[in-house]
Amino acid sequence: MALINENFLKLSESYLFTEIARKVNAYKEEHPKADIISLGIGDVTQPLAPAVIEALYKATDEMAVAATFRGYGPERGYDFLREAIVENDFRARDIDIEADEVFVSDGAKSDTGNFQELLSANCVVSVTDPVYPVYIDANTMAGREIVKLPCTAENGFVPELPRKHVDVIYLCYPNNPTGTTLTKEQLKVWVDYAICENALIFYDAAYEAYIQSEDVPHSIYEIPDAKQCAVEFHSYSKTAGFTGIRCGYTVVPKALKVPLNKLWNRRQSTKFNGTSYLAQRAAEAIYTPEGKTQIKATIAYYMENARMMRDALTGMGFKVYGGIDAPYLWTQTPGNMTSWEFFDWMLHSAHVVCTPGVGFGAQGEGFVRLTAFGTHENTEKALRRIESKL
Ligand code: PLP
């Protein structure tokens, strides 16, 4: 008889977004005329950059002709994209990463979820609380012990070093859900710890393109010696609106003390057949001069929403974190309301949807996550409505 992997039974119900959808749908049924605005979505709303669209058309035309048609691509991704990544995301920042350390993927969710497969089930893993749930779920499926590192208003959302030894540390900065960041100095503490403890850092840089502040690192490899201990995940989803196109990449340095570059290549060549040629040409286009200008403009559009939200909510008396170097605002609920109580109040009174912070971990209780990915019009309208209902 086939037995199931019992670790899957330990997964908590993925009930956050289902429960949000259930509550919103129930409210809509009772109030069909309510114009509900979502400030909860983690998906982008603005279209792809014209340079990306042009690259997609061109790649499609190539696929239509036998002489330029492409089938299976190279396992690590096409050279044209890996070279563009190395040049623009690393060399331009004086970081020395080589093309054979870059693995093109179909996005950061797969890689942040799958990379742990290279490690023993006995490794102890630590994650921040609150956290992007993929890191916890993937390691729960593998049966690993997970140590949670609280990130609270009191510690400025900067996790303290674990009290017991851990083998792997997942860090995500700029952070989803809190929208907060680490300075180079704060990140160095983690690199030093990892080197000293022979631990690995899995660094999720999915929101790197949103960084505005000078002292916030775009890559963990800005910290000396990080190549000995850190794997870094990138995504074009929020950088360039690729949530539907699907493309990202992972950097696995050859200098890692735990040698994983060859193993990841081996794993990928068995279980992954590459990112589509079209998606890789689309990604390449964001590194052209026009592409760079266009994606910057879209990020500026979202960050203007974040600024409006910060200013308006702070003006209304809310305590708001994040939203300066990230498209997320972590907002404390008023009057000791729980995350879900405040969610209900926002939905019923202001017809605005937010994401209850407790869905990202116990330390998220008393917070909600608001996102800047809406349109200016809806963001302004939602803020006016919240103010009028207070
Ligand atoms: N990492 C974090 C922290 C995210 O918030 C997300 C998406 O929301 C991802 C990774 C996944 O990104 P992708 O669309 O590239 O799979």
mmCIF file of C-alpha atoms and ligand atoms in Angstrom:
data_model
loop_
_atom_site.group_PDB
_atom_site.id
_atom_site.type_symbol
_atom_site.label_atom_id
_atom_site.label_comp_id
_atom_site.label_asym_id
_atom_site.label_seq_id
_atom_site.Cartn_x
_atom_site.Cartn_y
_atom_site.Cartn_z
ATOM 1 C CA MET A 1 0.000 0.000 0.000
ATOM 2 C CA ALA A 2 1.262 3.445 -0.821
ATOM 3 C CA LEU A 3 1.918 5.399 2.346
ATOM 4 C CA ILE A 4 1.765 9.159 2.369
ATOM 5 C CA ASN A 5 4.526 11.431 3.533
ATOM 6 C CA GLU A 6 3.168 12.133 7.002
ATOM 7 C CA ASN A 7 5.007 15.413 7.169
ATOM 8 C CA PHE A 8 2.332 16.786 4.853
ATOM 9 C CA LEU A 9 -0.204 16.195 7.617
ATOM 10 C CA LYS A 10 1.757 18.581 9.828
ATOM 11 C CA LEU A 11 1.146 21.480 7.430
ATOM 12 C CA SER A 12 -1.226 24.048 8.833
ATOM 13 C CA GLU A 13 -4.314 24.649 6.689
ATOM 14 C CA SER A 14 -3.429 27.269 4.124
ATOM 15 C CA TYR A 15 -6.422 29.183 5.253
ATOM 16 C CA LEU A 16 -5.377 32.830 5.096
ATOM 17 C CA PHE A 17 -6.266 33.760 1.518
ATOM 18 C CA THR A 18 -9.120 31.229 1.378
ATOM 19 C CA GLU A 19 -10.623 32.747 4.499
ATOM 20 C CA ILE A 20 -10.168 36.274 3.140
ATOM 21 C CA ALA A 21 -11.901 35.276 -0.112
ATOM 22 C CA ARG A 22 -14.698 33.565 1.831
ATOM 23 C CA LYS A 23 -15.346 36.625 3.981
ATOM 24 C CA VAL A 24 -15.195 39.015 1.015
ATOM 25 C CA ASN A 25 -17.552 36.844 -1.064
ATOM 26 C CA ALA A 26 -20.019 36.486 1.809
ATOM 27 C CA TYR A 27 -20.027 40.264 2.261
ATOM 28 C CA LYS A 28 -20.511 40.823 -1.478
ATOM 29 C CA GLU A 29 -23.467 38.461 -1.527
ATOM 30 C CA GLU A 30 -25.146 40.391 1.258
ATOM 31 C CA HIS A 31 -24.146 43.771 -0.203
ATOM 32 C CA PRO A 32 -24.031 43.315 -3.980
ATOM 33 C CA LYS A 33 -23.654 47.047 -4.596
ATOM 34 C CA ALA A 34 -20.609 47.475 -2.302
ATOM 35 C CA ASP A 35 -17.577 48.696 -4.277
ATOM 36 C CA ILE A 36 -14.824 46.713 -2.565
ATOM 37 C CA ILE A 37 -11.198 47.810 -3.011
ATOM 38 C CA SER A 38 -8.376 45.427 -2.238
ATOM 39 C CA LEU A 39 -5.276 46.722 -0.514
ATOM 40 C CA GLY A 40 -4.534 43.124 0.371
ATOM 41 C CA ILE A 41 -3.374 41.742 -2.938
ATOM 42 C CA GLY A 42 0.221 40.666 -3.380
ATOM 43 C CA ASP A 43 -0.132 40.743 -7.163
ATOM 44 C CA VAL A 44 0.814 43.637 -9.408
ATOM 45 C CA THR A 45 -1.753 45.587 -11.426
ATOM 46 C CA GLN A 46 0.283 47.575 -13.973
ATOM 47 C CA PRO A 47 0.979 46.114 -17.442
ATOM 48 C CA LEU A 48 4.356 44.864 -18.652
ATOM 49 C CA ALA A 49 6.901 47.417 -19.851
ATOM 50 C CA PRO A 50 6.800 48.172 -23.619
ATOM 51 C CA ALA A 51 10.388 46.870 -23.956
ATOM 52 C CA VAL A 52 9.245 43.538 -22.511
ATOM 53 C CA ILE A 53 6.230 43.353 -24.827
ATOM 54 C CA GLU A 54 8.485 44.056 -27.817
ATOM 55 C CA ALA A 55 10.876 41.281 -26.731
ATOM 56 C CA LEU A 56 7.963 38.871 -26.366
ATOM 57 C CA TYR A 57 6.713 39.625 -29.898
ATOM 58 C CA LYS A 58 10.200 39.225 -31.301
ATOM 59 C CA ALA A 59 10.744 35.914 -29.494
ATOM 60 C CA THR A 60 7.335 34.700 -30.687
ATOM 61 C CA ASP A 61 8.280 35.514 -34.285
ATOM 62 C CA GLU A 62 11.505 33.527 -33.839
ATOM 63 C CA MET A 63 9.478 30.552 -32.629
ATOM 64 C CA ALA A 64 7.402 30.683 -35.833
ATOM 65 C CA VAL A 65 10.383 29.982 -38.123
ATOM 66 C CA ALA A 66 12.311 26.689 -38.192
ATOM 67 C CA ALA A 67 15.687 28.448 -38.457
ATOM 68 C CA THR A 68 15.160 30.400 -35.192
ATOM 69 C CA PHE A 69 12.792 28.055 -33.340
ATOM 70 C CA ARG A 70 13.987 27.042 -29.834
ATOM 71 C CA GLY A 71 13.152 23.831 -28.031
ATOM 72 C CA TYR A 72 14.628 22.788 -24.696
ATOM 73 C CA GLY A 73 17.045 25.422 -23.492
ATOM 74 C CA PRO A 74 20.228 25.165 -21.424
ATOM 75 C CA GLU A 75 19.561 23.890 -17.907
ATOM 76 C CA ARG A 76 20.870 26.943 -16.078
ATOM 77 C CA GLY A 77 19.171 29.371 -18.460
ATOM 78 C CA TYR A 78 20.316 31.034 -21.680
ATOM 79 C CA ASP A 79 23.703 32.754 -21.661
ATOM 80 C CA PHE A 80 22.165 36.018 -22.896
ATOM 81 C CA LEU A 81 20.095 36.315 -19.711
ATOM 82 C CA ARG A 82 22.696 35.032 -17.255
ATOM 83 C CA GLU A 83 25.267 37.478 -18.696
ATOM 84 C CA ALA A 84 22.779 40.357 -18.425
ATOM 85 C CA ILE A 85 22.085 39.401 -14.789
ATOM 86 C CA VAL A 86 25.768 39.216 -13.882
ATOM 87 C CA GLU A 87 26.498 42.539 -15.566
ATOM 88 C CA ASN A 88 23.545 44.564 -14.302
ATOM 89 C CA ASP A 89 22.561 43.100 -10.948
ATOM 90 C CA PHE A 90 26.070 42.316 -9.703
ATOM 91 C CA ARG A 91 29.056 43.820 -11.583
ATOM 92 C CA ALA A 92 27.302 47.195 -11.653
ATOM 93 C CA ARG A 93 27.351 46.999 -7.835
ATOM 94 C CA ASP A 94 30.967 45.810 -7.736
ATOM 95 C CA ILE A 95 29.896 42.285 -6.840
ATOM 96 C CA ASP A 96 31.820 39.516 -8.511
ATOM 97 C CA ILE A 97 29.336 36.787 -9.477
ATOM 98 C CA GLU A 98 30.016 34.527 -12.456
ATOM 99 C CA ALA A 99 27.435 33.361 -14.968
ATOM 100 C CA ASP A 100 27.818 29.713 -13.886
ATOM 101 C CA GLU A 101 26.701 30.723 -10.402
ATOM 102 C CA VAL A 102 23.371 31.969 -11.766
ATOM 103 C CA PHE A 103 20.447 29.576 -12.324
ATOM 104 C CA VAL A 104 17.459 30.990 -14.179
ATOM 105 C CA SER A 105 14.146 29.772 -12.741
ATOM 106 C CA ASP A 106 10.418 30.136 -13.197
ATOM 107 C CA GLY A 107 10.283 32.411 -10.163
ATOM 108 C CA ALA A 108 11.380 32.620 -6.565
ATOM 109 C CA LYS A 109 8.532 30.588 -5.109
ATOM 110 C CA SER A 110 9.760 27.357 -6.697
ATOM 111 C CA ASP A 111 13.390 27.959 -5.800
ATOM 112 C CA THR A 112 12.833 29.188 -2.225
ATOM 113 C CA GLY A 113 10.597 26.151 -1.766
ATOM 114 C CA ASN A 114 12.791 23.579 -3.506
ATOM 115 C CA PHE A 115 16.310 24.559 -2.534
ATOM 116 C CA GLN A 116 16.043 22.926 0.909
ATOM 117 C CA GLU A 117 15.950 19.531 -0.867
ATOM 118 C CA LEU A 118 19.737 19.672 -1.085
ATOM 119 C CA LEU A 119 20.039 19.517 2.703
ATOM 120 C CA SER A 120 19.640 16.745 5.230
ATOM 121 C CA ALA A 121 16.306 16.389 7.034
ATOM 122 C CA ASN A 122 18.322 16.787 10.255
ATOM 123 C CA CYS A 123 19.244 20.391 9.544
ATOM 124 C CA VAL A 124 17.609 22.857 11.905
ATOM 125 C CA VAL A 125 16.062 25.739 10.022
ATOM 126 C CA SER A 126 15.189 29.192 11.290
ATOM 127 C CA VAL A 127 12.693 31.652 9.855
ATOM 128 C CA THR A 128 11.465 35.038 10.953
ATOM 129 C CA ASP A 129 7.996 35.407 12.462
ATOM 130 C CA PRO A 130 6.031 36.853 10.627
ATOM 131 C CA VAL A 131 7.237 35.187 7.430
ATOM 132 C CA TYR A 132 6.483 34.380 3.783
ATOM 133 C CA PRO A 133 4.897 30.948 4.449
ATOM 134 C CA VAL A 134 6.702 29.026 1.664
ATOM 135 C CA TYR A 135 9.902 28.618 3.740
ATOM 136 C CA ILE A 136 8.015 27.024 6.640
ATOM 137 C CA ASP A 137 5.807 24.792 4.529
ATOM 138 C CA ALA A 138 8.650 23.463 2.354
ATOM 139 C CA ASN A 139 10.713 22.539 5.421
ATOM 140 C CA THR A 140 7.694 21.058 7.208
ATOM 141 C CA MET A 141 7.144 18.804 4.177
ATOM 142 C CA ALA A 142 10.744 17.656 4.585
ATOM 143 C CA GLY A 143 10.234 17.005 8.329
ATOM 144 C CA ARG A 144 12.707 19.579 9.641
ATOM 145 C CA GLU A 145 12.743 21.342 12.973
ATOM 146 C CA ILE A 146 11.926 25.019 12.531
ATOM 147 C CA VAL A 147 13.053 27.754 14.916
ATOM 148 C CA LYS A 148 11.113 31.016 14.758
ATOM 149 C CA LEU A 149 12.788 34.376 15.197
ATOM 150 C CA PRO A 150 10.304 37.018 16.345
ATOM 151 C CA CYS A 151 10.251 40.301 14.439
ATOM 152 C CA THR A 152 8.286 42.810 16.448
ATOM 153 C CA ALA A 153 7.840 46.553 16.745
ATOM 154 C CA GLU A 154 9.980 46.313 19.917
ATOM 155 C CA ASN A 155 13.022 44.917 18.069
ATOM 156 C CA GLY A 156 12.385 47.125 15.042
ATOM 157 C CA PHE A 157 11.559 43.976 13.019
ATOM 158 C CA VAL A 158 15.233 43.006 13.161
ATOM 159 C CA PRO A 159 15.468 39.371 14.269
ATOM 160 C CA GLU A 160 17.827 38.471 17.085
ATOM 161 C CA LEU A 161 20.409 35.755 16.491
ATOM 162 C CA PRO A 162 19.041 32.305 17.416
ATOM 163 C CA ARG A 163 19.750 31.184 20.987
ATOM 164 C CA LYS A 164 20.513 27.632 19.832
ATOM 165 C CA HIS A 165 22.571 26.586 16.821
ATOM 166 C CA VAL A 166 20.689 26.544 13.531
ATOM 167 C CA ASP A 167 21.968 25.252 10.202
ATOM 168 C CA VAL A 168 19.898 27.351 7.831
ATOM 169 C CA ILE A 169 18.501 30.848 8.124
ATOM 170 C CA TYR A 170 15.896 32.211 5.728
ATOM 171 C CA LEU A 171 16.026 35.985 5.462
ATOM 172 C CA CYS A 172 13.807 38.067 3.200
ATOM 173 C CA TYR A 173 14.679 41.749 2.772
ATOM 174 C CA PRO A 174 12.934 44.008 1.893
ATOM 175 C CA ASN A 175 10.527 41.916 3.907
ATOM 176 C CA ASN A 176 7.217 40.426 3.005
ATOM 177 C CA PRO A 177 5.002 41.029 5.005
ATOM 178 C CA THR A 178 6.465 43.815 7.195
ATOM 179 C CA GLY A 179 7.977 45.938 4.412
ATOM 180 C CA THR A 180 11.016 46.553 6.631
ATOM 181 C CA THR A 181 14.685 46.218 5.692
ATOM 182 C CA LEU A 182 18.111 45.496 7.177
ATOM 183 C CA THR A 183 21.016 47.889 6.793
ATOM 184 C CA LYS A 184 24.366 46.540 5.609
ATOM 185 C CA GLU A 185 25.584 46.588 9.194
ATOM 186 C CA GLN A 186 22.568 44.590 10.400
ATOM 187 C CA LEU A 187 22.915 42.069 7.575
ATOM 188 C CA LYS A 188 26.629 41.673 8.319
ATOM 189 C CA VAL A 189 25.724 40.353 11.783
ATOM 190 C CA TRP A 190 23.937 37.449 10.042
ATOM 191 C CA VAL A 191 26.743 36.776 7.589
ATOM 192 C CA ASP A 192 29.254 36.686 10.456
ATOM 193 C CA TYR A 193 26.977 34.354 12.416
ATOM 194 C CA ALA A 194 26.502 32.005 9.472
ATOM 195 C CA ILE A 195 30.241 31.801 8.779
ATOM 196 C CA CYS A 196 31.036 31.216 12.442
ATOM 197 C CA GLU A 197 28.318 28.544 12.848
ATOM 198 C CA ASN A 198 28.882 26.884 9.439
ATOM 199 C CA ALA A 199 25.298 27.752 8.653
ATOM 200 C CA LEU A 200 23.716 28.764 5.355
ATOM 201 C CA ILE A 201 21.648 31.865 4.694
ATOM 202 C CA PHE A 202 18.872 31.571 2.107
ATOM 203 C CA TYR A 203 18.385 35.200 1.171
ATOM 204 C CA ASP A 204 15.176 36.137 -0.612
ATOM 205 C CA ALA A 205 15.703 39.399 -2.502
ATOM 206 C CA ALA A 206 12.329 39.332 -4.331
ATOM 207 C CA TYR A 207 11.655 43.009 -3.458
ATOM 208 C CA GLU A 208 15.185 44.326 -3.998
ATOM 209 C CA ALA A 209 14.084 46.637 -6.843
ATOM 210 C CA TYR A 210 11.934 48.635 -4.401
ATOM 211 C CA ILE A 211 14.879 49.786 -2.274
ATOM 212 C CA GLN A 212 15.226 53.560 -2.194
ATOM 213 C CA SER A 213 17.560 54.055 0.805
ATOM 214 C CA GLU A 214 21.330 54.210 0.294
ATOM 215 C CA ASP A 215 22.423 51.980 3.170
ATOM 216 C CA VAL A 216 20.045 49.117 2.401
ATOM 217 C CA PRO A 217 21.820 46.343 0.466
ATOM 218 C CA HIS A 218 20.257 45.095 -2.786
ATOM 219 C CA SER A 219 22.141 41.831 -2.512
ATOM 220 C CA ILE A 220 23.599 39.915 0.427
ATOM 221 C CA TYR A 221 26.823 39.700 -1.612
ATOM 222 C CA GLU A 222 27.393 43.381 -0.826
ATOM 223 C CA ILE A 223 28.493 42.043 2.566
ATOM 224 C CA PRO A 224 32.109 40.781 2.544
ATOM 225 C CA ASP A 225 32.458 36.973 2.592
ATOM 226 C CA ALA A 226 28.721 36.368 2.035
ATOM 227 C CA LYS A 227 29.630 34.160 -0.934
ATOM 228 C CA GLN A 228 30.878 31.603 1.594
ATOM 229 C CA CYS A 229 27.494 31.229 3.270
ATOM 230 C CA ALA A 230 24.607 32.652 1.240
ATOM 231 C CA VAL A 231 22.349 31.558 -1.588
ATOM 232 C CA GLU A 232 20.277 34.404 -3.048
ATOM 233 C CA PHE A 233 16.860 34.224 -4.710
ATOM 234 C CA HIS A 234 15.605 36.822 -7.182
ATOM 235 C CA SER A 235 12.257 37.265 -8.867
ATOM 236 C CA TYR A 236 11.104 39.399 -11.789
ATOM 237 C CA SER A 237 7.531 39.203 -10.481
ATOM 238 C CA LYS A 238 7.495 42.439 -8.549
ATOM 239 C CA THR A 239 10.560 43.927 -10.265
ATOM 240 C CA ALA A 240 8.913 43.914 -13.680
ATOM 241 C CA GLY A 241 5.354 42.617 -13.340
ATOM 242 C CA PHE A 242 6.268 39.029 -14.285
ATOM 243 C CA THR A 243 3.785 37.338 -11.921
ATOM 244 C CA GLY A 244 2.081 35.855 -14.984
ATOM 245 C CA ILE A 245 5.149 35.513 -17.246
ATOM 246 C CA ARG A 246 7.176 33.579 -14.608
ATOM 247 C CA CYS A 247 10.919 34.142 -14.418
ATOM 248 C CA GLY A 248 13.498 34.629 -11.681
ATOM 249 C CA TYR A 249 16.928 33.359 -10.789
ATOM 250 C CA THR A 250 18.988 31.950 -7.953
ATOM 251 C CA VAL A 251 22.644 32.600 -7.218
ATOM 252 C CA VAL A 252 24.570 29.623 -5.839
ATOM 253 C CA PRO A 253 28.186 30.750 -5.317
ATOM 254 C CA LYS A 254 30.969 28.274 -5.957
ATOM 255 C CA ALA A 255 32.699 29.636 -2.841
ATOM 256 C CA LEU A 256 29.980 28.323 -0.490
ATOM 257 C CA LYS A 257 31.544 26.387 2.385
ATOM 258 C CA VAL A 258 28.807 23.786 1.893
ATOM 259 C CA PRO A 259 29.350 23.042 -1.825
ATOM 260 C CA LEU A 260 25.915 23.345 -3.408
ATOM 261 C CA ASN A 261 26.505 24.774 -6.897
ATOM 262 C CA LYS A 262 27.003 21.401 -8.582
ATOM 263 C CA LEU A 263 24.280 19.758 -6.507
ATOM 264 C CA TRP A 264 21.726 22.400 -7.458
ATOM 265 C CA ASN A 265 22.683 21.961 -11.091
ATOM 266 C CA ARG A 266 22.205 18.214 -10.684
ATOM 267 C CA ARG A 267 18.846 18.667 -8.974
ATOM 268 C CA GLN A 268 17.595 21.133 -11.555
ATOM 269 C CA SER A 269 18.704 19.048 -14.506
ATOM 270 C CA THR A 270 16.656 16.152 -13.132
ATOM 271 C CA LYS A 271 13.534 17.949 -11.929
ATOM 272 C CA PHE A 272 13.291 21.192 -13.901
ATOM 273 C CA ASN A 273 13.256 21.631 -17.650
ATOM 274 C CA GLY A 274 13.990 25.310 -17.793
ATOM 275 C CA THR A 275 12.170 28.607 -18.053
ATOM 276 C CA SER A 276 10.554 29.315 -21.411
ATOM 277 C CA TYR A 277 12.633 31.055 -24.079
ATOM 278 C CA LEU A 278 9.965 33.756 -24.302
ATOM 279 C CA ALA A 279 10.131 34.491 -20.573
ATOM 280 C CA GLN A 280 13.941 34.678 -20.679
ATOM 281 C CA ARG A 281 13.926 37.076 -23.660
ATOM 282 C CA ALA A 282 11.320 39.137 -21.789
ATOM 283 C CA ALA A 283 13.566 39.216 -18.713
ATOM 284 C CA GLU A 284 16.590 40.195 -20.805
ATOM 285 C CA ALA A 285 14.625 43.211 -22.075
ATOM 286 C CA ILE A 286 14.367 44.755 -18.612
ATOM 287 C CA TYR A 287 18.149 45.218 -18.646
ATOM 288 C CA THR A 288 18.098 47.368 -21.816
ATOM 289 C CA PRO A 289 18.255 51.150 -21.289
ATOM 290 C CA GLU A 290 14.561 51.517 -22.240
ATOM 291 C CA GLY A 291 13.573 48.522 -20.147
ATOM 292 C CA LYS A 292 15.385 49.904 -17.092
ATOM 293 C CA THR A 293 13.666 53.278 -17.409
ATOM 294 C CA GLN A 294 10.260 51.691 -17.906
ATOM 295 C CA ILE A 295 10.391 49.292 -14.957
ATOM 296 C CA LYS A 296 11.723 52.088 -12.736
ATOM 297 C CA ALA A 297 8.686 54.174 -13.666
ATOM 298 C CA THR A 298 6.293 51.384 -12.660
ATOM 299 C CA ILE A 299 8.110 50.834 -9.376
ATOM 300 C CA ALA A 300 7.944 54.599 -8.744
ATOM 301 C CA TYR A 301 4.201 54.420 -9.425
ATOM 302 C CA TYR A 302 3.739 51.750 -6.755
ATOM 303 C CA MET A 303 6.062 53.525 -4.337
ATOM 304 C CA GLU A 304 3.980 56.690 -4.739
ATOM 305 C CA ASN A 305 1.015 54.616 -3.529
ATOM 306 C CA ALA A 306 3.134 53.470 -0.596
ATOM 307 C CA ARG A 307 4.011 57.094 0.237
ATOM 308 C CA MET A 308 0.363 58.164 0.035
ATOM 309 C CA MET A 309 -0.640 55.288 2.281
ATOM 310 C CA ARG A 310 2.067 55.976 4.848
ATOM 311 C CA ASP A 311 1.264 59.691 4.992
ATOM 312 C CA ALA A 312 -2.498 59.249 5.149
ATOM 313 C CA LEU A 313 -2.516 56.383 7.672
ATOM 314 C CA THR A 314 0.040 58.083 9.913
ATOM 315 C CA GLY A 315 -2.082 61.245 9.722
ATOM 316 C CA MET A 316 -5.077 59.201 10.874
ATOM 317 C CA GLY A 317 -3.102 58.077 13.926
ATOM 318 C CA PHE A 318 -2.111 54.584 12.785
ATOM 319 C CA LYS A 319 1.314 53.199 13.586
ATOM 320 C CA VAL A 320 2.743 52.182 10.224
ATOM 321 C CA TYR A 321 5.976 50.314 9.417
ATOM 322 C CA GLY A 322 7.561 49.561 6.047
ATOM 323 C CA GLY A 323 6.486 51.191 2.792
ATOM 324 C CA ILE A 324 9.769 53.129 2.366
ATOM 325 C CA ASP A 325 11.906 50.509 0.625
ATOM 326 C CA ALA A 326 9.121 48.005 -0.030
ATOM 327 C CA PRO A 327 5.620 47.879 -1.485
ATOM 328 C CA TYR A 328 4.186 46.603 1.830
ATOM 329 C CA LEU A 329 2.950 48.543 4.846
ATOM 330 C CA TRP A 330 2.686 46.756 8.163
ATOM 331 C CA THR A 331 -0.010 48.600 10.066
ATOM 332 C CA GLN A 332 -0.764 48.172 13.733
ATOM 333 C CA THR A 333 -4.447 47.636 14.451
ATOM 334 C CA PRO A 334 -6.056 50.346 16.585
ATOM 335 C CA GLY A 335 -7.297 49.833 20.141
ATOM 336 C CA ASN A 336 -5.928 46.330 20.633
ATOM 337 C CA MET A 337 -8.133 44.890 17.901
ATOM 338 C CA THR A 338 -6.986 41.524 16.606
ATOM 339 C CA SER A 339 -5.866 41.265 12.984
ATOM 340 C CA TRP A 340 -9.146 39.597 11.986
ATOM 341 C CA GLU A 341 -11.304 42.063 13.944
ATOM 342 C CA PHE A 342 -9.630 44.924 12.108
ATOM 343 C CA PHE A 343 -9.962 43.072 8.797
ATOM 344 C CA ASP A 344 -13.730 42.766 9.440
ATOM 345 C CA TRP A 345 -13.999 46.409 10.408
ATOM 346 C CA MET A 346 -12.170 47.528 7.236
ATOM 347 C CA LEU A 347 -14.326 45.308 5.036
ATOM 348 C CA HIS A 348 -17.664 46.184 6.619
ATOM 349 C CA SER A 349 -17.099 49.891 7.266
ATOM 350 C CA ALA A 350 -14.745 51.027 4.503
ATOM 351 C CA HIS A 351 -15.198 48.229 1.960
ATOM 352 C CA VAL A 352 -11.434 47.817 1.903
ATOM 353 C CA VAL A 353 -9.657 44.451 1.995
ATOM 354 C CA CYS A 354 -6.392 44.040 3.894
ATOM 355 C CA THR A 355 -4.413 40.945 4.896
ATOM 356 C CA PRO A 356 -4.547 39.968 8.593
ATOM 357 C CA GLY A 357 -0.990 39.897 9.925
ATOM 358 C CA VAL A 358 -1.586 36.825 12.071
ATOM 359 C CA GLY A 359 -1.808 34.824 8.826
ATOM 360 C CA PHE A 360 1.979 35.284 8.476
ATOM 361 C CA GLY A 361 2.782 33.998 11.965
ATOM 362 C CA ALA A 362 1.846 34.464 15.611
ATOM 363 C CA GLN A 363 3.913 37.665 15.854
ATOM 364 C CA GLY A 364 1.751 39.183 13.123
ATOM 365 C CA GLU A 365 -1.215 39.348 15.512
ATOM 366 C CA GLY A 366 -2.294 42.941 15.980
ATOM 367 C CA PHE A 367 -1.126 43.957 12.491
ATOM 368 C CA VAL A 368 -2.469 43.983 8.957
ATOM 369 C CA ARG A 369 -0.500 44.051 5.717
ATOM 370 C CA LEU A 370 -1.454 46.648 3.131
ATOM 371 C CA THR A 371 0.044 46.603 -0.331
ATOM 372 C CA ALA A 372 0.919 49.407 -2.712
ATOM 373 C CA PHE A 373 0.177 47.374 -5.852
ATOM 374 C CA GLY A 374 -3.205 48.987 -6.554
ATOM 375 C CA THR A 375 -3.950 51.900 -8.856
ATOM 376 C CA HIS A 376 -3.509 55.480 -7.560
ATOM 377 C CA GLU A 377 -7.255 56.029 -7.891
ATOM 378 C CA ASN A 378 -8.250 52.999 -5.822
ATOM 379 C CA THR A 379 -5.549 53.612 -3.247
ATOM 380 C CA GLU A 380 -6.693 57.216 -2.751
ATOM 381 C CA LYS A 381 -10.333 56.172 -2.632
ATOM 382 C CA ALA A 382 -9.619 53.441 -0.071
ATOM 383 C CA LEU A 383 -7.685 55.854 2.154
ATOM 384 C CA ARG A 384 -10.473 58.461 2.031
ATOM 385 C CA ARG A 385 -12.988 55.812 2.978
ATOM 386 C CA ILE A 386 -10.940 54.549 5.933
ATOM 387 C CA GLU A 387 -10.544 58.130 7.196
ATOM 388 C CA SER A 388 -14.244 58.858 6.906
ATOM 389 C CA LYS A 389 -15.159 55.771 8.938
ATOM 390 C CA LEU A 390 -12.790 56.266 11.863
HETATM 391 N N1 PLP B 1 9.463 35.525 -2.145
HETATM 392 C C1 PLP B 1 8.655 36.396 -1.549
HETATM 393 C C2 PLP B 1 9.079 36.992 -0.266
HETATM 394 C C3 PLP B 1 7.423 36.738 -2.103
HETATM 395 O O1 PLP B 1 6.627 37.602 -1.483
HETATM 396 C C4 PLP B 1 7.047 36.138 -3.321
HETATM 397 C C5 PLP B 1 5.767 36.434 -3.969
HETATM 398 O O2 PLP B 1 4.862 37.006 -3.455
HETATM 399 C C6 PLP B 1 7.916 35.216 -3.888
HETATM 400 C C7 PLP B 1 9.119 34.934 -3.289
HETATM 401 C C8 PLP B 1 7.529 34.472 -5.130
HETATM 402 O O3 PLP B 1 7.832 35.130 -6.250
HETATM 403 P P1 PLP B 1 7.667 34.480 -7.691
HETATM 404 O O4 PLP B 1 6.451 35.122 -8.288
HETATM 405 O O5 PLP B 1 8.935 34.833 -8.392
HETATM 406 O O6 PLP B 1 7.500 33.013 -7.558
#
